[in-house]
Amino acid sequence: MSFMPVILWSDALVFLLIAVTGVAVWYVRRHEHLLLPWRRVTHNSLAMVSLLVLSLFLLVGLLDTLHFRSVLPQSNGGEKVYSPEVLSVFDKLVDPLRTHTEKTYSAPFALTLYARETRTDAQGNVLREFPRLQYGGAHLEDVSRRDADVVVRALIGAGLGLFVGLLSFYLTHRKLHCASGCDRAVSVVTMILTTLIGAIISLAAVYHVLGTDKVGQDVLYLSLKSIRTGLIIGTVTTLVTLPLALFLGVAAGYFRGWVDDAIQYIYTVLSSIPSVLLIAAAVLMMQVTIDTHPEWFATTASRADLRLVFLCLILGVTSWTGLCRLLRGETLKLREMEYIQAAQSFGVSGLRILTRHIMPNVMHIVLISLVMDFSALVLAEAVLSYVGVGVDPTMISFGTMINGARLEMGREPMVWWALASAFGFMLVLVLAANLFADAVRDAFDPRLNRTEVGV
């Protein structure tokens, strides 16, 4: 075997989240009343377009979660020796973007470095000029042909991408016989995305589409690698938030009395502590522990990954209070409903009432809250990494890109493309998540549903 699979802590949590999601989908498909709101979501054109965009981000994040270590060429007495560098399937697919590093900064589609360098010609004259890039546009002998080459390659890639989009449109509609407005909107956006992706793939093979950073790494590669970090922060954190908020909120609303008082005291105290200070203190303590025990980690990737998982844990501990309040209020209302009182009169245990009657009727609040909190958590990672208490500096994320671009914006000439790239990718991810969250909220909100049926 030429590689050794590696499962990091965050990878295991992602696989667990996928398994939980699969079980939830299977359960929803077996119950018509649970499936009905999701059908409303599928009939919303904006929701399905947003879900399509999110699916592309999820695909990149999932490919970047499958890690491995390659076998080194040399052998140790016939024993395989694996590289200390942990790569992913995504790294392998975009290997040219990862390995084609330049000396330093270069602008998007540039053929030369961004700053002049001093060199001496054959006659001994000292010259100040922009050196050619090693990989970007290296196939061009005449630099004046760059613009025409960019246009031709973009058109070829866009044409191939459009063909793939048209083919998927034909196969999908032939199989499903769909012609609704929602399907047409999704098909149009699919063709636009495949056209854009085709053009980017064609250009990225020979150019640095979004330029390079201080150490010559391709900014497009860094932006795509940042997607996994943002997705893990936004999704894995729910594994901590959901159990705490669900069980404590429902218990406080149903049992009331001293249980309610104790839980209210806990989340009131926790909410009164500035979350940034709490996160910073926890991350710094964790960093001290990591630095004093380097023997715990076989690779630098596992070291950075543990800090990422711990950051998810801290964000989950500090962000469950809002959902807990909502669930407590909803449970207090449900507790006075006739069917709950009837179950109590028949001697049904409190635990059974909670699991069979209360929790199913508050799941719409849970779902809406988690979907809407996703974008807030993605933005929180960027802010925390910017101030230095987020992910490990060796891990690529939107926050570390923005933090690195902070000094680049103040130099002359200004390096703007790293910040613009991180901002653009974050904008698309958060906007798609917010639009999809709005559609989910409208589909699951009982008040809007009653209005639709004229109740």
Short mmCIF file of N, CA, C and O in Angstrom, two decimals, residues 109-231:
data_model
loop_
_atom_site.label_atom_id
_atom_site.label_comp_id
_atom_site.label_asym_id
_atom_site.label_seq_id
_atom_site.Cartn_x
_atom_site.Cartn_y
_atom_site.Cartn_z
N PHE A 109 -3.04 36.29 -12.27
CA PHE A 109 -2.71 36.13 -13.69
C PHE A 109 -1.40 36.79 -14.08
O PHE A 109 -1.13 37.01 -15.26
N ALA A 110 -0.56 37.10 -13.10
CA ALA A 110 0.71 37.77 -13.40
C ALA A 110 1.71 36.78 -13.98
O ALA A 110 1.63 35.56 -13.75
N LEU A 111 2.67 37.31 -14.71
CA LEU A 111 3.79 36.51 -15.24
C LEU A 111 5.07 36.79 -14.49
O LEU A 111 6.06 36.07 -14.67
N THR A 112 5.08 37.85 -13.66
CA THR A 112 6.28 38.24 -12.93
C THR A 112 5.94 38.42 -11.45
O THR A 112 4.76 38.49 -11.06
N LEU A 113 6.97 38.49 -10.64
CA LEU A 113 6.77 38.78 -9.23
C LEU A 113 6.23 40.19 -9.05
O LEU A 113 6.33 41.03 -9.95
N TYR A 114 5.69 40.46 -7.87
CA TYR A 114 5.02 41.73 -7.62
C TYR A 114 6.00 42.84 -7.27
O TYR A 114 5.64 44.02 -7.33
N ALA A 115 7.21 42.49 -6.90
CA ALA A 115 8.21 43.49 -6.50
C ALA A 115 9.47 43.33 -7.36
O ALA A 115 9.79 42.22 -7.81
N ARG A 116 10.14 44.42 -7.55
CA ARG A 116 11.38 44.38 -8.33
C ARG A 116 12.50 43.73 -7.53
O ARG A 116 12.53 43.80 -6.30
N GLU A 117 13.43 43.12 -8.25
CA GLU A 117 14.63 42.55 -7.65
C GLU A 117 15.85 43.05 -8.40
O GLU A 117 15.78 43.41 -9.58
N THR A 118 16.93 43.06 -7.67
CA THR A 118 18.19 43.54 -8.27
C THR A 118 18.97 42.37 -8.86
O THR A 118 19.12 41.33 -8.21
N ARG A 119 19.45 42.55 -10.09
CA ARG A 119 20.29 41.52 -10.70
C ARG A 119 21.36 42.20 -11.55
O ARG A 119 21.22 43.37 -11.94
N THR A 120 22.40 41.48 -11.83
CA THR A 120 23.52 42.00 -12.64
C THR A 120 23.55 41.26 -13.97
O THR A 120 23.53 40.02 -14.01
N ASP A 121 23.56 42.01 -15.09
CA ASP A 121 23.57 41.37 -16.40
C ASP A 121 24.98 40.94 -16.78
O ASP A 121 25.93 41.08 -15.99
N ALA A 122 25.12 40.44 -17.99
CA ALA A 122 26.42 39.91 -18.44
C ALA A 122 27.48 41.00 -18.54
O ALA A 122 28.68 40.72 -18.42
N GLN A 123 27.06 42.25 -18.77
CA GLN A 123 28.02 43.35 -18.88
C GLN A 123 28.36 43.97 -17.52
O GLN A 123 29.12 44.93 -17.44
N GLY A 124 27.80 43.44 -16.45
CA GLY A 124 28.08 43.97 -15.12
C GLY A 124 27.19 45.11 -14.69
O GLY A 124 27.44 45.72 -13.65
N ASN A 125 26.15 45.40 -15.49
CA ASN A 125 25.22 46.47 -15.14
C ASN A 125 24.21 45.98 -14.10
O ASN A 125 23.71 44.85 -14.18
N VAL A 126 23.94 46.82 -13.13
CA VAL A 126 22.96 46.48 -12.10
C VAL A 126 21.57 46.89 -12.58
O VAL A 126 21.34 48.07 -12.93
N LEU A 127 20.65 45.94 -12.62
CA LEU A 127 19.31 46.18 -13.13
C LEU A 127 18.27 45.92 -12.04
O LEU A 127 18.45 45.05 -11.19
N ARG A 128 17.19 46.72 -12.07
CA ARG A 128 16.04 46.52 -11.19
C ARG A 128 14.85 46.13 -12.06
O ARG A 128 14.36 46.95 -12.84
N GLU A 129 14.40 44.89 -11.95
CA GLU A 129 13.34 44.42 -12.81
C GLU A 129 12.46 43.41 -12.09
O GLU A 129 12.79 42.95 -10.99
N PHE A 130 11.34 43.09 -12.71
CA PHE A 130 10.41 42.11 -12.17
C PHE A 130 10.76 40.73 -12.72
O PHE A 130 10.60 40.50 -13.93
N PRO A 131 11.22 39.80 -11.89
CA PRO A 131 11.60 38.47 -12.40
C PRO A 131 10.38 37.68 -12.86
O PRO A 131 9.28 37.83 -12.32
N ARG A 132 10.56 36.82 -13.86
CA ARG A 132 9.49 35.94 -14.32
C ARG A 132 9.19 34.89 -13.27
O ARG A 132 10.05 34.46 -12.51
N LEU A 133 7.93 34.49 -13.20
CA LEU A 133 7.51 33.43 -12.30
C LEU A 133 8.00 32.08 -12.80
O LEU A 133 8.17 31.87 -14.00
N GLN A 134 8.19 31.18 -11.86
CA GLN A 134 8.67 29.85 -12.22
C GLN A 134 7.57 29.01 -12.86
O GLN A 134 7.84 28.22 -13.77
N TYR A 135 6.33 29.20 -12.39
CA TYR A 135 5.22 28.38 -12.90
C TYR A 135 4.13 29.20 -13.56
O TYR A 135 3.56 28.78 -14.57
N GLY A 136 3.78 30.34 -13.03
CA GLY A 136 2.69 31.14 -13.58
C GLY A 136 3.00 31.67 -14.96
O GLY A 136 3.88 32.51 -15.12
N GLY A 137 2.28 31.18 -15.97
CA GLY A 137 2.51 31.62 -17.34
C GLY A 137 3.84 31.20 -17.90
O GLY A 137 4.33 31.82 -18.86
N ALA A 138 4.44 30.15 -17.35
CA ALA A 138 5.76 29.72 -17.82
C ALA A 138 5.73 29.19 -19.25
O ALA A 138 6.77 29.12 -19.92
N HIS A 139 4.55 28.81 -19.74
CA HIS A 139 4.44 28.28 -21.11
C HIS A 139 4.53 29.36 -22.16
O HIS A 139 4.69 29.07 -23.36
N LEU A 140 4.43 30.62 -21.76
CA LEU A 140 4.47 31.73 -22.71
C LEU A 140 5.89 32.26 -22.85
O LEU A 140 6.52 32.63 -21.87
N GLU A 141 6.37 32.30 -24.08
CA GLU A 141 7.67 32.91 -24.33
C GLU A 141 7.53 34.41 -24.55
O GLU A 141 8.42 35.19 -24.19
N ASP A 142 6.41 34.82 -25.13
CA ASP A 142 6.14 36.23 -25.38
C ASP A 142 5.09 36.69 -24.37
O ASP A 142 3.94 36.26 -24.41
N VAL A 143 5.50 37.58 -23.46
CA VAL A 143 4.58 38.03 -22.41
C VAL A 143 3.42 38.83 -22.96
O VAL A 143 2.37 38.96 -22.31
N SER A 144 3.57 39.39 -24.14
CA SER A 144 2.49 40.19 -24.72
C SER A 144 1.30 39.33 -25.13
O SER A 144 0.22 39.86 -25.41
N ARG A 145 1.46 38.03 -25.20
CA ARG A 145 0.38 37.14 -25.61
C ARG A 145 -0.45 36.66 -24.41
O ARG A 145 -1.34 35.84 -24.58
N ARG A 146 -0.16 37.18 -23.22
CA ARG A 146 -0.85 36.67 -22.03
C ARG A 146 -2.35 36.90 -22.09
O ARG A 146 -3.15 35.99 -21.83
N ASP A 147 -2.78 38.11 -22.42
CA ASP A 147 -4.21 38.42 -22.41
C ASP A 147 -4.98 37.53 -23.37
O ASP A 147 -6.05 37.01 -23.03
N ALA A 148 -4.44 37.35 -24.57
CA ALA A 148 -5.12 36.49 -25.54
C ALA A 148 -5.15 35.05 -25.06
O ALA A 148 -6.16 34.34 -25.23
N ASP A 149 -4.07 34.60 -24.43
CA ASP A 149 -4.02 33.23 -23.93
C ASP A 149 -5.03 33.02 -22.80
O ASP A 149 -5.68 31.97 -22.73
N VAL A 150 -5.16 34.02 -21.93
CA VAL A 150 -6.13 33.92 -20.83
C VAL A 150 -7.54 33.80 -21.39
O VAL A 150 -8.36 32.98 -20.93
N VAL A 151 -7.86 34.63 -22.40
CA VAL A 151 -9.21 34.60 -22.99
C VAL A 151 -9.48 33.25 -23.65
O VAL A 151 -10.56 32.66 -23.47
N VAL A 152 -8.53 32.75 -24.41
CA VAL A 152 -8.73 31.48 -25.12
C VAL A 152 -8.91 30.34 -24.13
O VAL A 152 -9.83 29.51 -24.26
N ARG A 153 -8.06 30.26 -23.13
CA ARG A 153 -8.17 29.18 -22.14
C ARG A 153 -9.46 29.29 -21.33
O ARG A 153 -10.10 28.28 -21.01
N ALA A 154 -9.85 30.52 -21.01
CA ALA A 154 -11.10 30.69 -20.27
C ALA A 154 -12.29 30.25 -21.10
O ALA A 154 -13.22 29.60 -20.58
N LEU A 155 -12.29 30.58 -22.39
CA LEU A 155 -13.41 30.19 -23.25
C LEU A 155 -13.46 28.68 -23.44
O LEU A 155 -14.55 28.08 -23.43
N ILE A 156 -12.29 28.05 -23.58
CA ILE A 156 -12.27 26.59 -23.74
C ILE A 156 -12.79 25.91 -22.47
O ILE A 156 -13.63 25.00 -22.52
N GLY A 157 -12.28 26.34 -21.33
CA GLY A 157 -12.74 25.76 -20.07
C GLY A 157 -14.21 26.03 -19.81
O GLY A 157 -14.95 25.13 -19.36
N ALA A 158 -14.66 27.26 -20.11
CA ALA A 158 -16.08 27.58 -19.92
C ALA A 158 -16.96 26.76 -20.84
O ALA A 158 -18.05 26.32 -20.45
N GLY A 159 -16.49 26.53 -22.07
CA GLY A 159 -17.26 25.71 -23.00
C GLY A 159 -17.41 24.28 -22.52
O GLY A 159 -18.50 23.69 -22.59
N LEU A 160 -16.32 23.71 -22.03
CA LEU A 160 -16.40 22.34 -21.49
C LEU A 160 -17.29 22.29 -20.26
O LEU A 160 -18.07 21.35 -20.08
N GLY A 161 -17.18 23.31 -19.40
CA GLY A 161 -18.03 23.35 -18.23
C GLY A 161 -19.50 23.49 -18.59
O GLY A 161 -20.37 22.85 -17.98
N LEU A 162 -19.80 24.33 -19.59
CA LEU A 162 -21.18 24.48 -20.04
C LEU A 162 -21.71 23.18 -20.62
O LEU A 162 -22.90 22.83 -20.41
N PHE A 163 -20.87 22.44 -21.33
CA PHE A 163 -21.29 21.14 -21.88
C PHE A 163 -21.65 20.18 -20.75
O PHE A 163 -22.67 19.47 -20.83
N VAL A 164 -20.83 20.16 -19.70
CA VAL A 164 -21.14 19.30 -18.55
C VAL A 164 -22.45 19.72 -17.90
O VAL A 164 -23.28 18.89 -17.52
N GLY A 165 -22.68 21.04 -17.77
CA GLY A 165 -23.92 21.53 -17.19
C GLY A 165 -25.12 21.16 -18.03
O GLY A 165 -26.17 20.74 -17.50
N LEU A 166 -25.02 21.31 -19.35
CA LEU A 166 -26.12 20.93 -20.23
C LEU A 166 -26.39 19.43 -20.19
O LEU A 166 -27.54 18.99 -20.22
N LEU A 167 -25.31 18.65 -20.09
CA LEU A 167 -25.48 17.20 -20.02
C LEU A 167 -26.20 16.80 -18.73
O LEU A 167 -27.11 15.96 -18.74
N SER A 168 -25.79 17.41 -17.61
CA SER A 168 -26.47 17.10 -16.34
C SER A 168 -27.92 17.56 -16.36
O SER A 168 -28.81 16.88 -15.83
N PHE A 169 -28.20 18.69 -17.02
CA PHE A 169 -29.57 19.18 -17.16
C PHE A 169 -30.42 18.18 -17.95
O PHE A 169 -31.55 17.85 -17.58
N TYR A 170 -29.86 17.69 -19.04
CA TYR A 170 -30.60 16.74 -19.89
C TYR A 170 -30.86 15.43 -19.16
O TYR A 170 -31.99 14.92 -19.16
N LEU A 171 -29.82 14.89 -18.51
CA LEU A 171 -29.99 13.61 -17.82
C LEU A 171 -30.95 13.73 -16.65
O LEU A 171 -31.79 12.85 -16.42
N THR A 172 -30.86 14.82 -15.90
CA THR A 172 -31.74 15.00 -14.74
C THR A 172 -33.19 15.14 -15.16
O THR A 172 -34.09 14.49 -14.61
N HIS A 173 -33.47 15.97 -16.15
CA HIS A 173 -34.85 16.19 -16.55
C HIS A 173 -35.41 15.00 -17.32
O HIS A 173 -36.62 14.77 -17.29
N ARG A 174 -34.57 14.27 -17.99
CA ARG A 174 -35.05 13.07 -18.68
C ARG A 174 -35.46 12.00 -17.68
O ARG A 174 -36.44 11.28 -17.88
N LYS A 175 -34.73 11.92 -16.57
CA LYS A 175 -35.03 10.90 -15.56
C LYS A 175 -36.19 11.31 -14.68
O LYS A 175 -37.05 10.49 -14.35
N LEU A 176 -36.22 12.60 -14.27
CA LEU A 176 -37.23 13.04 -13.30
C LEU A 176 -38.45 13.68 -13.95
O LEU A 176 -39.47 13.86 -13.29
N HIS A 177 -38.33 14.04 -15.24
CA HIS A 177 -39.42 14.69 -15.96
C HIS A 177 -39.89 15.95 -15.21
O HIS A 177 -41.07 16.17 -14.98
N CYS A 178 -38.93 16.76 -14.76
CA CYS A 178 -39.24 17.96 -13.98
C CYS A 178 -39.21 19.17 -14.90
O CYS A 178 -38.35 19.28 -15.77
N ALA A 179 -40.13 20.08 -14.66
CA ALA A 179 -40.16 21.31 -15.44
C ALA A 179 -40.67 22.47 -14.61
O ALA A 179 -41.19 23.44 -15.13
N SER A 180 -40.59 22.37 -13.31
CA SER A 180 -41.08 23.43 -12.45
C SER A 180 -40.11 24.61 -12.46
O SER A 180 -38.97 24.50 -12.91
N GLY A 181 -40.59 25.75 -11.92
CA GLY A 181 -39.73 26.93 -11.86
C GLY A 181 -38.51 26.70 -11.00
O GLY A 181 -37.42 27.18 -11.30
N CYS A 182 -38.70 25.94 -9.91
CA CYS A 182 -37.57 25.64 -9.02
C CYS A 182 -36.51 24.85 -9.75
O CYS A 182 -35.32 25.13 -9.66
N ASP A 183 -36.93 23.84 -10.51
CA ASP A 183 -35.98 23.01 -11.25
C ASP A 183 -35.26 23.82 -12.33
O ASP A 183 -34.07 23.63 -12.57
N ARG A 184 -35.98 24.72 -12.97
CA ARG A 184 -35.34 25.56 -13.99
C ARG A 184 -34.30 26.48 -13.37
O ARG A 184 -33.22 26.67 -13.94
N ALA A 185 -34.61 27.04 -12.21
CA ALA A 185 -33.65 27.92 -11.54
C ALA A 185 -32.39 27.16 -11.15
O ALA A 185 -31.27 27.63 -11.36
N VAL A 186 -32.57 25.96 -10.58
CA VAL A 186 -31.42 25.15 -10.19
C VAL A 186 -30.60 24.76 -11.41
O VAL A 186 -29.37 24.77 -11.37
N SER A 187 -31.28 24.43 -12.51
CA SER A 187 -30.56 24.03 -13.72
C SER A 187 -29.75 25.18 -14.28
O SER A 187 -28.60 25.01 -14.71
N VAL A 188 -30.34 26.38 -14.29
CA VAL A 188 -29.61 27.55 -14.80
C VAL A 188 -28.38 27.84 -13.94
O VAL A 188 -27.28 28.08 -14.47
N VAL A 189 -28.55 27.81 -12.62
CA VAL A 189 -27.42 28.07 -11.73
C VAL A 189 -26.37 26.97 -11.87
O VAL A 189 -25.15 27.24 -11.80
N THR A 190 -26.81 25.72 -12.06
CA THR A 190 -25.86 24.62 -12.26
C THR A 190 -25.00 24.87 -13.49
O THR A 190 -23.78 24.69 -13.45
N MET A 191 -25.62 25.31 -14.58
CA MET A 191 -24.85 25.58 -15.80
C MET A 191 -23.91 26.77 -15.60
O MET A 191 -22.78 26.76 -16.12
N ILE A 192 -24.36 27.78 -14.86
CA ILE A 192 -23.47 28.92 -14.58
C ILE A 192 -22.26 28.47 -13.76
O ILE A 192 -21.11 28.85 -14.04
N LEU A 193 -22.52 27.65 -12.73
CA LEU A 193 -21.42 27.18 -11.87
C LEU A 193 -20.45 26.28 -12.63
O LEU A 193 -19.23 26.41 -12.47
N THR A 194 -20.98 25.35 -13.42
CA THR A 194 -20.08 24.46 -14.18
C THR A 194 -19.27 25.25 -15.19
O THR A 194 -18.09 24.94 -15.43
N THR A 195 -19.88 26.29 -15.79
CA THR A 195 -19.13 27.14 -16.72
C THR A 195 -18.00 27.87 -16.01
O THR A 195 -16.85 27.92 -16.49
N LEU A 196 -18.32 28.43 -14.85
CA LEU A 196 -17.30 29.16 -14.08
C LEU A 196 -16.21 28.23 -13.58
O LEU A 196 -15.01 28.55 -13.67
N ILE A 197 -16.59 27.06 -13.07
CA ILE A 197 -15.60 26.11 -12.57
C ILE A 197 -14.72 25.61 -13.71
O ILE A 197 -13.49 25.46 -13.55
N GLY A 198 -15.31 25.37 -14.88
CA GLY A 198 -14.52 24.93 -16.03
C GLY A 198 -13.49 25.96 -16.43
O GLY A 198 -12.32 25.62 -16.72
N ALA A 199 -13.87 27.24 -16.45
CA ALA A 199 -12.93 28.29 -16.81
C ALA A 199 -11.80 28.39 -15.78
O ALA A 199 -10.62 28.55 -16.14
N ILE A 200 -12.15 28.29 -14.48
CA ILE A 200 -11.13 28.39 -13.42
C ILE A 200 -10.16 27.22 -13.50
O ILE A 200 -8.93 27.39 -13.37
N ILE A 201 -10.67 26.01 -13.73
CA ILE A 201 -9.79 24.84 -13.82
C ILE A 201 -8.84 24.99 -14.99
O ILE A 201 -7.63 24.69 -14.89
N SER A 202 -9.35 25.46 -16.12
CA SER A 202 -8.50 25.62 -17.30
C SER A 202 -7.41 26.67 -17.06
O SER A 202 -6.25 26.47 -17.45
N LEU A 203 -7.75 27.76 -16.40
CA LEU A 203 -6.77 28.82 -16.16
C LEU A 203 -5.80 28.46 -15.04
O LEU A 203 -4.62 28.79 -15.10
N ALA A 204 -6.31 27.76 -13.98
CA ALA A 204 -5.46 27.44 -12.84
C ALA A 204 -4.36 26.45 -13.19
O ALA A 204 -3.38 26.32 -12.44
N ALA A 205 -4.50 25.76 -14.32
CA ALA A 205 -3.47 24.80 -14.72
C ALA A 205 -2.16 25.49 -15.10
O ALA A 205 -1.08 24.89 -14.98
N VAL A 206 -2.25 26.76 -15.54
CA VAL A 206 -1.03 27.44 -16.02
C VAL A 206 -0.84 28.82 -15.39
O VAL A 206 0.22 29.43 -15.56
N TYR A 207 -1.85 29.33 -14.68
CA TYR A 207 -1.74 30.64 -14.05
C TYR A 207 -2.10 30.55 -12.58
O TYR A 207 -2.77 29.61 -12.14
N HIS A 208 -1.65 31.55 -11.81
CA HIS A 208 -2.14 31.72 -10.45
C HIS A 208 -3.35 32.65 -10.53
O HIS A 208 -3.20 33.87 -10.56
N VAL A 209 -4.53 32.06 -10.55
CA VAL A 209 -5.75 32.81 -10.83
C VAL A 209 -5.98 33.90 -9.79
O VAL A 209 -6.42 35.00 -10.13
N LEU A 210 -5.69 33.60 -8.54
CA LEU A 210 -5.87 34.59 -7.46
C LEU A 210 -4.54 35.06 -6.89
O LEU A 210 -4.49 35.59 -5.78
N GLY A 211 -3.46 34.88 -7.62
CA GLY A 211 -2.16 35.34 -7.18
C GLY A 211 -1.53 34.41 -6.16
O GLY A 211 -2.01 33.30 -5.91
N THR A 212 -0.43 34.87 -5.58
CA THR A 212 0.30 34.10 -4.56
C THR A 212 0.53 34.99 -3.33
O THR A 212 0.46 36.21 -3.40
N ASP A 213 0.83 34.32 -2.21
CA ASP A 213 1.03 35.06 -0.96
C ASP A 213 2.52 35.31 -0.72
O ASP A 213 3.34 35.19 -1.63
N LYS A 214 2.86 35.66 0.52
CA LYS A 214 4.23 36.07 0.84
C LYS A 214 5.25 34.98 0.57
O LYS A 214 6.38 35.26 0.16
N VAL A 215 4.88 33.72 0.83
CA VAL A 215 5.81 32.61 0.62
C VAL A 215 5.58 31.93 -0.72
O VAL A 215 6.11 30.85 -0.97
N GLY A 216 4.76 32.53 -1.60
CA GLY A 216 4.58 32.01 -2.94
C GLY A 216 3.50 30.96 -3.10
O GLY A 216 3.37 30.39 -4.19
N GLN A 217 2.71 30.70 -2.06
CA GLN A 217 1.63 29.72 -2.18
C GLN A 217 0.46 30.30 -2.97
O GLN A 217 0.15 31.49 -2.88
N ASP A 218 -0.19 29.44 -3.74
CA ASP A 218 -1.32 29.86 -4.55
C ASP A 218 -2.49 30.25 -3.65
O ASP A 218 -2.92 29.46 -2.81
N VAL A 219 -3.03 31.45 -3.82
CA VAL A 219 -4.11 31.94 -2.96
C VAL A 219 -5.41 31.18 -3.23
O VAL A 219 -6.22 30.98 -2.31
N LEU A 220 -5.63 30.74 -4.45
CA LEU A 220 -6.81 29.92 -4.74
C LEU A 220 -6.78 28.63 -3.94
O LEU A 220 -7.80 28.20 -3.38
N TYR A 221 -5.61 28.00 -3.86
CA TYR A 221 -5.46 26.78 -3.06
C TYR A 221 -5.72 27.06 -1.58
O TYR A 221 -6.42 26.29 -0.91
N LEU A 222 -5.19 28.16 -1.07
CA LEU A 222 -5.40 28.50 0.34
C LEU A 222 -6.87 28.76 0.62
O LEU A 222 -7.39 28.36 1.67
N SER A 223 -7.56 29.42 -0.30
CA SER A 223 -8.98 29.70 -0.10
C SER A 223 -9.80 28.42 -0.08
O SER A 223 -10.71 28.27 0.74
N LEU A 224 -9.49 27.50 -0.98
CA LEU A 224 -10.22 26.24 -1.01
C LEU A 224 -9.91 25.39 0.23
O LEU A 224 -10.81 24.72 0.76
N LYS A 225 -8.68 25.42 0.70
CA LYS A 225 -8.33 24.68 1.92
C LYS A 225 -9.01 25.26 3.16
O LYS A 225 -9.26 24.55 4.13
N SER A 226 -9.30 26.56 3.12
CA SER A 226 -9.94 27.19 4.27
C SER A 226 -11.39 26.75 4.44
O SER A 226 -11.96 26.90 5.53
N ILE A 227 -11.98 26.20 3.40
CA ILE A 227 -13.39 25.81 3.46
C ILE A 227 -13.60 24.74 4.52
O ILE A 227 -14.56 24.81 5.30
N ARG A 228 -12.72 23.76 4.60
CA ARG A 228 -12.89 22.67 5.57
C ARG A 228 -12.88 23.21 6.99
O ARG A 228 -13.71 22.80 7.82
N THR A 229 -11.97 24.11 7.28
CA THR A 229 -11.90 24.66 8.64
C THR A 229 -13.19 25.38 9.00
O THR A 229 -13.74 25.19 10.10
N GLY A 230 -13.71 26.20 8.09
CA GLY A 230 -14.95 26.90 8.36
C GLY A 230 -16.13 25.96 8.54
O GLY A 230 -16.98 26.15 9.42
N LEU A 231 -16.20 24.92 7.70
CA LEU A 231 -17.30 23.96 7.80
C LEU A 231 -17.24 23.17 9.10
O LEU A 231 -18.28 22.90 9.72
#
